[in-house]
C-alpha positions as semicolon CSV with decimal commas, in nm:
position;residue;x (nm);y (nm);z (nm)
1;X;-1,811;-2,984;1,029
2;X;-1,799;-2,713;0,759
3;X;-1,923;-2,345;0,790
4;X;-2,062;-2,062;0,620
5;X;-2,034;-1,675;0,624
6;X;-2,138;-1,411;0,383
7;X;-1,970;-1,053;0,275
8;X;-2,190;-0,821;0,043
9;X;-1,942;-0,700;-0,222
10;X;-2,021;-0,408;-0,463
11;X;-2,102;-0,658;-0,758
12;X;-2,259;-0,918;-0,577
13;X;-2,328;-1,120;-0,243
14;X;-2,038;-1,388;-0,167
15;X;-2,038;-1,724;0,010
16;X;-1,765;-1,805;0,222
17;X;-1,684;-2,179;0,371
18;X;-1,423;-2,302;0,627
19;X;-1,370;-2,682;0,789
20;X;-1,310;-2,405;1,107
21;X;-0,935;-2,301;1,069
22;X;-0,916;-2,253;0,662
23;X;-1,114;-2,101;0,373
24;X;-1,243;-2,366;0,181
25;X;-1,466;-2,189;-0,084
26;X;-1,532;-1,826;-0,185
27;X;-1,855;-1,796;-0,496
28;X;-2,064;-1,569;-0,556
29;X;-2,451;-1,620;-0,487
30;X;-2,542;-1,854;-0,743
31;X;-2,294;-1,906;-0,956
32;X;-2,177;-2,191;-1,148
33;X;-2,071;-2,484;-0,942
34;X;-2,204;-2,290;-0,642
35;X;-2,130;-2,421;-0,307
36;X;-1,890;-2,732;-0,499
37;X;-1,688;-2,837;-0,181
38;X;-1,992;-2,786;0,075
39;X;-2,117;-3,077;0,248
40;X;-2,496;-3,074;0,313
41;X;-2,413;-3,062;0,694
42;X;-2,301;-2,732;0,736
43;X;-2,392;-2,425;0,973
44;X;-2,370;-2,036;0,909
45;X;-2,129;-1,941;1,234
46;X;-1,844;-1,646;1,261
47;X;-1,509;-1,744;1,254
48;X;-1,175;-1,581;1,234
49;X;-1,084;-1,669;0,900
50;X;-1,413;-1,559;0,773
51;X;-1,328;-1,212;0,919
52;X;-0,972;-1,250;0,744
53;X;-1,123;-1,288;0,450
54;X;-1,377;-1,008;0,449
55;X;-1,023;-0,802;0,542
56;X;-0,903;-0,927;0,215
57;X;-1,208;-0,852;0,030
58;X;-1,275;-0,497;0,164
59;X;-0,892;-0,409;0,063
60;X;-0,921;-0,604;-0,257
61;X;-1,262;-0,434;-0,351
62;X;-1,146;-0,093;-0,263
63;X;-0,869;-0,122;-0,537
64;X;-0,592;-0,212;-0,326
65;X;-0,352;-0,561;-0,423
66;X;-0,420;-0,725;-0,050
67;X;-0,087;-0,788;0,148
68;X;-0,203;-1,093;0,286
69;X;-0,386;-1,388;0,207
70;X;-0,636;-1,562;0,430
71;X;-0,560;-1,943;0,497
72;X;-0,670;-2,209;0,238
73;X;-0,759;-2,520;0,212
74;X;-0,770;-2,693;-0,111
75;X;-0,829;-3,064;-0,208
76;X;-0,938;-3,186;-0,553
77;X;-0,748;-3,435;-0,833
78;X;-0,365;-3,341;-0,859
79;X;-0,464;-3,162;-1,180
80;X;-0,674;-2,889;-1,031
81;X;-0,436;-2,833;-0,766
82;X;-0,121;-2,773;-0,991
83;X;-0,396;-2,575;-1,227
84;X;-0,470;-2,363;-0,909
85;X;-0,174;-2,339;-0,783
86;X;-0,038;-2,180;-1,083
87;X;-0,357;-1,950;-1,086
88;X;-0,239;-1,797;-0,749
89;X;0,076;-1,670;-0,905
90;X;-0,130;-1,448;-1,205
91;X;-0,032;-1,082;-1,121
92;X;-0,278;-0,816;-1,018
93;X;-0,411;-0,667;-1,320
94;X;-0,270;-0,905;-1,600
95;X;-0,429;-1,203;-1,766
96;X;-0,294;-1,509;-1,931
97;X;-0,440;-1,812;-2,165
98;X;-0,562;-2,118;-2,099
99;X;-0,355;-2,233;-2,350
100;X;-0,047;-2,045;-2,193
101;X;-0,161;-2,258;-1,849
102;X;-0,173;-2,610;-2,039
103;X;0,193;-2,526;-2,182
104;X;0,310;-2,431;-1,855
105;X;0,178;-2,710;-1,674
106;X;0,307;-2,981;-1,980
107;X;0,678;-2,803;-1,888
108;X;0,619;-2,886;-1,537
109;X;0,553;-3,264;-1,615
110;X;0,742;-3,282;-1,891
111;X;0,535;-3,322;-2,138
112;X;0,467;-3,208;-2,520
113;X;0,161;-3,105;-2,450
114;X;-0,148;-3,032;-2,266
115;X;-0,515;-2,966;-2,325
116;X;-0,615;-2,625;-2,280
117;X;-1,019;-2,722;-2,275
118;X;-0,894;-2,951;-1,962
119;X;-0,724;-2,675;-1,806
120;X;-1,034;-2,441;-1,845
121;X;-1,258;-2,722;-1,671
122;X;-1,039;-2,711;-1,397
123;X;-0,989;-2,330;-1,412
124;X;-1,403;-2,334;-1,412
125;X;-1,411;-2,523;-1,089
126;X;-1,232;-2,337;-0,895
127;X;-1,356;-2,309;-0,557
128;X;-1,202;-2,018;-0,401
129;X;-1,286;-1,689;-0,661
130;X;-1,127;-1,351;-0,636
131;X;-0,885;-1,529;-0,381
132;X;-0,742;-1,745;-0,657
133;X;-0,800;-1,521;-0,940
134;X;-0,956;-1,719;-1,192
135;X;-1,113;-1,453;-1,350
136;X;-0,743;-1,339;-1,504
137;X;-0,767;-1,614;-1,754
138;X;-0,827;-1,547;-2,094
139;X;-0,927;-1,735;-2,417
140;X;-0,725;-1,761;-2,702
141;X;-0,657;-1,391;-2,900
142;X;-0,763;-1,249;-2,562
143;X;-1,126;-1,371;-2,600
144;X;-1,290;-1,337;-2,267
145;X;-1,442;-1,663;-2,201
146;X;-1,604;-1,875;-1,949
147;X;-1,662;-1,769;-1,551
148;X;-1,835;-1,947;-1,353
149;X;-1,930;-1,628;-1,170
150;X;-2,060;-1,475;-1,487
151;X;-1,918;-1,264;-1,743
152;X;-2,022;-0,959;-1,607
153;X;-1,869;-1,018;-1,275
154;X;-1,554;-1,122;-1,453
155;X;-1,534;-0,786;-1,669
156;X;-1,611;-0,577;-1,355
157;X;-1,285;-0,747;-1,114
158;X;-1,093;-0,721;-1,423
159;X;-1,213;-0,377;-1,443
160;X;-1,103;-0,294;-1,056
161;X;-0,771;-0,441;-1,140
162;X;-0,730;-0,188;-1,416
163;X;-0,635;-0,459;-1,667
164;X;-0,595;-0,333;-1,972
165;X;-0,933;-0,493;-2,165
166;X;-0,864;-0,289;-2,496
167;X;-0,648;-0,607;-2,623
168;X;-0,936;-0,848;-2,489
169;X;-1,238;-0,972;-2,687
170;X;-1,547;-0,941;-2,573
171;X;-1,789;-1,199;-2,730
């Protein structure tokens, strides 16, 4: 059985899902991709690590890097895991490239190279938001490009971060 929770945060209303025990997904009302590892059968219910996770977002949105993170549960191709997994270790207030992410992951397999426009489909589908900061990834020449949440959303967490966004393009 799956479940769902919401948290209102200050730029939008977020859906949370668990299998009970970990976080499973984390979007924002209608975004992109919305709901991706929800089975139909699911039921709104409190659970612990839905109040973790509004711990982490209340810290988070009130400008604070969270000490903790709630419990996750990811599965998807190998791919998007080692794509997320290397998400999860972007600092607090920096960015990096897609392409930076394709080169990093074509090191890890030893490789020549990698496809940045497959990392960013993987980066796009990321089911956990904020939590695995997707939103730290930047085009090419800083270009900010493609979340799933919306751009606005994207400029306003990188915005709480206090990135600097006078290197970063906004198309």
């Amino acid at each position: 059985m799956q479940y769902t929770n919401k948290y209102s945060s200050p730029i939008g209303r977020i859906t949370m899902a668990s299998n009970g025990e970990r976080l499973t997904g984390l979007w924002f009302d209608g975004q992109k991709y919305f709901g991706s590892t929800l089975s139909s059968d699911h039921e709104e219910k409190h659970l612990s690590v839905f109040e973790d996770t509004k711990c982490w977002l209340d810290c988070y949105f009130s400008g604070e890097i969270p000490a903790f993170t709630p419990p996750l549960l990811l599965s998807d191709t190998p791919f998007r895991l080692a794509v997320w997994e290397i998400l999860k270790g972007i600092p607090y207030g920096q960015t990096i490239t897609y392409g930076k992410i394709a080169d990093m992951l074509a090191k890890q397999k030893g490789l020549k190279s990698m496809s940045a426009q497959a990392v960013g489909g993987a980066v796009g589908h990321n089911p956990i938001s904020i939590i695995i900061p997707c939103h730290r990834v930047v085009g090419v020449n800083g270009s900010l490009t493609g979340y799933a949440g919306g751009m606005d959303k994207k400029i306003k967490l990188l915005t709480l971060e206090k990135t600097d966004l006078k290197n970063l393009f906004i198309p």
